[in-house]
């Protein structure tokens, strides 16, 4: 059992799956898939969502790559490398600065140039409908600050990807069809690979590349911090509900509807 008074963020996905003794809204198993980079990649790939190439060893790096830690870290400790040598150099610098502990398992992924976009969905197992409730982009230091320095003075500045805030975004309308297609495919694939699949909020996270095609580098199988933008609803939730509706309130509505229809088993794990 998890000791009384422990914060959820300190617990970790595995402990939630195995040791959290109360029913929770959402899928515990999917949280585990979220925190394991290989499983995460598998779920996105099998959903037919375009993902960046991943490298199983630093020796394979032959293009610009982003090096990440496992689990949700808000971009903390990430760095870029474009060759096995630059990987070793940057890793050494990060370890020396104390940002990275020696021996940490790292995940290396192709860096996709484009604008980052985070898609906030809600899937209802009761109505079997998918809702897009918000779109955002993250404000990250120092990568979003580098354009503020003249290019001839940028040498030696190492971009970092630490999330400090969220910025609301409305997508070009023609992109929405593909957004829903990806979300629906994700829900179908999660139900097949990790039953019972998605329950409630999830987020697909990626970039739109130079052809305005979406490449997803992450998903979150839960409510994400960026939904805080839309406490009074978003341009997307307004289209569905025509009244202020946050992601938190959407969860509450789902729980109430499940209670009313004696279907709590469909939304709790
Ligand atoms: P994450 O923790 O995976 O959400 O990544 C944090 C930030 O790193 C993202 O918001 C992006 O700015 C950046 N990022 C992560 N993966 C990639 C990638 N494959 N290509 C480009 N940028 C990335």
Coordinates of C-alpha atoms and ligand atoms in Angstrom, one line a residue:
X1 CA 0.0 0.0 0.0
X2 CA 1.0 3.6 -0.6
X3 CA 1.7 5.4 2.7
X4 CA -1.0 7.9 3.8
X5 CA -0.3 11.5 2.8
X6 CA 1.8 10.7 -0.3
X7 CA 1.2 13.0 -3.2
X8 CA 0.0 11.4 -6.5
X9 CA 3.0 13.0 -8.4
X10 CA 5.4 11.2 -6.0
X11 CA 3.7 7.8 -6.4
X12 CA 4.5 6.9 -10.0
X13 CA 2.5 4.9 -12.6
X14 CA 3.6 1.4 -11.4
X15 CA 2.5 2.1 -7.8
X16 CA -0.8 3.5 -9.0
X17 CA -1.4 0.4 -11.1
X18 CA -0.5 -2.1 -8.3
X19 CA -0.8 -0.4 -4.9
X20 CA -3.3 2.4 -5.0
X21 CA -6.2 0.8 -3.1
X22 CA -9.1 3.0 -4.1
X23 CA -11.0 3.0 -7.4
X24 CA -9.8 5.8 -9.8
X25 CA -11.4 7.5 -12.7
X26 CA -9.4 6.5 -15.8
X27 CA -7.2 3.6 -16.8
X28 CA -4.4 2.7 -14.5
X29 CA -2.8 0.3 -17.0
X30 CA -2.6 3.1 -19.6
X31 CA -0.6 5.3 -17.2
X32 CA 2.0 2.6 -17.2
X33 CA 2.2 2.6 -21.0
X34 CA 2.5 6.4 -20.8
X35 CA 5.5 6.2 -18.5
X36 CA 7.4 3.6 -20.6
X37 CA 8.8 5.2 -23.8
X38 CA 8.9 1.9 -25.7
X39 CA 5.3 1.0 -24.9
X40 CA 4.3 4.6 -25.6
X41 CA 5.9 4.5 -29.1
X42 CA 4.2 1.1 -29.8
X43 CA 0.7 2.4 -29.0
X44 CA 1.2 5.5 -31.1
X45 CA 2.6 3.5 -34.0
X46 CA -0.1 0.9 -33.9
X47 CA -2.7 3.7 -34.0
X48 CA -1.2 4.8 -37.3
X49 CA 0.0 8.1 -35.9
X50 CA 3.2 9.4 -37.4
X51 CA 6.0 9.3 -34.9
X52 CA 9.6 10.4 -35.0
X53 CA 12.2 7.7 -35.5
X54 CA 13.8 6.5 -32.3
X55 CA 17.4 5.4 -31.9
X56 CA 18.2 2.3 -29.8
X57 CA 21.8 3.4 -29.3
X58 CA 23.7 6.8 -29.4
X59 CA 25.9 5.2 -32.0
X60 CA 23.0 5.3 -34.5
X61 CA 22.5 9.1 -34.3
X62 CA 22.8 10.4 -37.8
X63 CA 20.5 13.4 -37.8
X64 CA 19.3 16.0 -35.3
X65 CA 18.0 14.1 -32.3
X66 CA 16.4 15.0 -28.9
X67 CA 17.5 13.0 -25.9
X68 CA 14.9 12.5 -23.2
X69 CA 14.5 10.9 -19.8
X70 CA 11.8 8.3 -19.1
X71 CA 8.5 9.4 -17.5
X72 CA 6.8 12.8 -17.5
X73 CA 9.4 15.4 -16.6
X74 CA 8.1 18.6 -18.2
X75 CA 11.0 18.7 -20.6
X76 CA 13.6 18.7 -17.7
X77 CA 17.0 17.4 -18.6
X78 CA 16.4 17.0 -22.4
X79 CA 19.2 17.9 -24.8
X80 CA 20.0 17.8 -28.5
X81 CA 22.7 15.9 -30.4
X82 CA 23.4 15.3 -34.1
X83 CA 26.1 12.6 -33.9
X84 CA 27.4 10.0 -31.5
X85 CA 30.3 12.4 -30.6
X86 CA 28.0 15.3 -29.9
X87 CA 25.8 13.0 -27.8
X88 CA 28.7 12.1 -25.5
X89 CA 29.8 15.7 -25.3
X90 CA 26.4 17.1 -24.4
X91 CA 25.8 14.2 -22.0
X92 CA 29.0 15.0 -20.2
X93 CA 28.0 18.7 -19.9
X94 CA 24.6 17.8 -18.5
X95 CA 26.2 15.5 -16.0
X96 CA 28.8 18.1 -15.0
X97 CA 26.0 20.7 -14.5
X98 CA 24.2 18.1 -12.3
X99 CA 21.1 18.2 -14.6
X100 CA 21.6 14.5 -15.5
X101 CA 22.6 11.7 -13.1
X102 CA 25.3 9.3 -14.4
X103 CA 23.8 6.0 -15.5
X104 CA 20.3 7.4 -16.2
X105 CA 18.5 5.5 -19.0
X106 CA 18.0 7.8 -21.9
X107 CA 15.6 7.8 -24.8
X108 CA 16.8 9.2 -28.2
X109 CA 14.3 10.4 -30.8
X110 CA 14.6 12.2 -34.1
X111 CA 14.0 15.9 -33.6
X112 CA 11.1 17.1 -35.8
X113 CA 11.2 20.7 -36.9
X114 CA 7.8 22.3 -36.7
X115 CA 5.4 24.0 -34.3
X116 CA 4.5 22.2 -31.1
X117 CA 0.8 21.5 -30.7
X118 CA -1.0 19.6 -27.8
X119 CA -4.4 18.1 -28.5
X120 CA -6.7 17.7 -25.4
X121 CA -9.3 15.0 -25.9
X122 CA -12.0 13.4 -23.8
X123 CA -13.3 9.9 -24.6
X124 CA -16.6 8.8 -23.0
X125 CA -16.9 5.0 -22.5
X126 CA -20.6 5.7 -21.8
X127 CA -21.5 7.4 -25.1
X128 CA -18.5 6.0 -27.0
X129 CA -17.9 9.5 -28.3
X130 CA -14.6 11.4 -28.7
X131 CA -14.6 15.1 -27.9
X132 CA -11.8 17.6 -28.7
X133 CA -12.0 20.0 -25.7
X134 CA -8.9 22.1 -26.2
X135 CA -5.7 22.8 -28.1
X136 CA -2.6 24.5 -26.7
X137 CA 1.1 25.0 -27.1
X138 CA 3.7 25.0 -24.3
X139 CA 6.0 27.8 -23.5
X140 CA 9.4 26.3 -22.9
X141 CA 12.7 27.7 -21.6
X142 CA 15.1 28.2 -23.2
X143 CA 14.1 27.0 -26.7
X144 CA 11.3 29.6 -27.0
X145 CA 13.8 32.3 -26.0
X146 CA 16.6 31.6 -28.4
X147 CA 15.0 33.7 -31.2
X148 CA 15.4 36.7 -28.9
X149 CA 19.2 36.5 -29.2
X150 CA 20.9 37.7 -32.4
X151 CA 21.9 34.6 -34.4
X152 CA 25.6 35.5 -34.4
X153 CA 25.5 35.4 -30.6
X154 CA 23.7 32.1 -30.2
X155 CA 26.8 29.9 -30.3
X156 CA 27.2 28.0 -27.1
X157 CA 23.6 28.5 -26.0
X158 CA 22.2 25.0 -25.3
X159 CA 18.4 24.9 -25.9
X160 CA 16.4 23.3 -23.1
X161 CA 12.8 22.2 -23.1
X162 CA 11.6 23.0 -19.6
X163 CA 7.8 23.8 -19.7
X164 CA 6.9 27.0 -17.8
X165 CA 3.5 27.7 -19.2
X166 CA 0.7 27.0 -21.7
X167 CA -0.5 29.2 -24.6
X168 CA -4.1 28.8 -26.0
X169 CA -4.3 27.9 -29.7
X170 CA -7.0 27.5 -32.3
X171 CA -6.0 25.2 -35.2
X172 CA -6.5 25.9 -38.9
X173 CA -10.0 24.4 -39.5
X174 CA -8.9 22.1 -42.3
X175 CA -6.6 20.2 -39.8
X176 CA -9.4 19.2 -37.5
X177 CA -10.6 16.2 -39.5
X178 CA -7.2 14.6 -39.2
X179 CA -7.1 15.5 -35.5
X180 CA -10.3 13.6 -34.9
X181 CA -9.1 10.7 -37.0
X182 CA -5.9 10.4 -34.9
X183 CA -7.9 10.6 -31.6
X184 CA -10.4 7.9 -32.7
X185 CA -7.7 5.6 -33.9
X186 CA -5.8 6.1 -30.6
X187 CA -9.0 5.2 -28.7
X188 CA -9.6 2.0 -30.8
X189 CA -5.9 0.9 -30.5
X190 CA -5.7 1.5 -26.7
X191 CA -8.9 -0.6 -26.3
X192 CA -7.3 -3.5 -28.2
X193 CA -3.8 -3.3 -26.7
X194 CA -4.5 -2.1 -23.1
X195 CA -8.1 -3.0 -22.3
X196 CA -10.4 -1.4 -21.2
X197 CA -8.6 1.4 -23.1
X198 CA -9.0 5.1 -22.8
X199 CA -11.4 6.5 -20.1
X200 CA -11.8 10.2 -20.0
X201 CA -9.1 12.8 -20.7
X202 CA -6.0 12.2 -22.8
X203 CA -3.6 14.3 -24.8
X204 CA -1.7 13.7 -28.1
X205 CA 1.4 15.8 -28.2
X206 CA 3.5 16.6 -31.3
X207 CA 4.5 19.1 -33.9
X208 CA 3.1 20.2 -37.3
X209 CA 6.0 19.9 -39.8
X210 CA 6.7 21.9 -42.9
X211 CA 3.9 20.2 -44.7
X212 CA 1.4 20.9 -41.9
X213 CA 1.5 17.2 -41.1
X214 CA 1.3 16.1 -37.5
X215 CA 4.1 14.0 -36.0
X216 CA 3.4 12.9 -32.4
X217 CA 6.2 12.5 -30.0
X218 CA 4.1 11.8 -26.9
X219 CA 0.8 11.1 -25.4
X220 CA -0.6 11.6 -21.9
X221 CA -3.2 9.1 -20.8
X222 CA -4.8 11.5 -18.3
X223 CA -5.7 15.2 -17.6
X224 CA -2.8 17.5 -18.6
X225 CA -1.7 20.8 -17.1
X226 CA -2.6 22.7 -20.3
X227 CA -6.3 22.1 -19.6
X228 CA -5.9 24.8 -16.9
X229 CA -6.2 27.3 -19.7
X230 CA -9.8 26.4 -20.2
X231 CA -11.4 26.6 -16.8
X232 CA -14.3 28.4 -18.4
X233 CA -14.2 26.3 -21.6
X234 CA -12.3 26.5 -24.8
X235 CA -13.4 27.5 -28.4
X236 CA -13.8 23.7 -28.9
X237 CA -15.7 22.7 -25.8
X238 CA -18.0 25.7 -26.6
X239 CA -19.0 24.1 -29.9
X240 CA -20.0 20.8 -28.1
X241 CA -21.6 22.1 -24.9
X242 CA -22.5 25.8 -25.4
X243 CA -21.8 26.4 -21.8
X244 CA -18.5 26.9 -19.8
X245 CA -17.0 23.4 -19.3
X246 CA -13.5 22.7 -18.0
X247 CA -11.8 19.2 -18.4
X248 CA -12.3 18.8 -14.6
X249 CA -16.1 19.5 -15.0
X250 CA -16.3 17.1 -18.0
X251 CA -14.9 14.4 -15.7
X252 CA -17.4 15.2 -13.0
X253 CA -20.2 15.0 -15.6
X254 CA -19.0 11.6 -16.7
X255 CA -18.9 10.3 -13.2
X256 CA -22.5 11.6 -12.5
X257 CA -23.8 10.1 -15.7
X258 CA -22.1 6.8 -14.8
X259 CA -23.7 6.8 -11.4
X260 CA -27.2 7.6 -12.8
X261 CA -27.0 4.8 -15.3
X262 CA -25.3 2.3 -12.8
X263 CA -22.3 2.2 -15.1
X264 CA -19.5 3.2 -12.7
X265 CA -17.6 0.0 -13.6
X266 CA -17.2 1.5 -17.1
X267 CA -15.2 4.5 -15.9
X268 CA -13.4 3.3 -12.8
X269 CA -10.4 0.9 -12.6
Ligands
LIG1 P1 7.9 16.1 -23.9 O1 8.4 15.9 -22.5 O2 8.2 14.8 -24.7 O3 6.5 16.6 -24.0 O4 8.8 17.2 -24.6 C1 9.0 18.5 -24.1 C2 9.3 19.4 -25.3 O5 10.4 18.9 -26.0 C3 8.1 19.5 -26.3 O6 7.1 20.3 -26.0 C4 8.9 19.9 -27.6 O7 9.1 21.3 -27.6 C5 10.2 19.2 -27.4 N1 10.2 17.9 -28.1 C6 10.0 16.7 -27.6 N2 10.2 15.7 -28.5 C7 10.4 16.3 -29.7 C8 10.7 15.9 -31.0 N3 10.8 14.6 -31.3 N4 10.9 16.8 -32.0 C9 10.9 18.1 -31.7 N5 10.7 18.6 -30.4 C10 10.4 17.7 -29.5

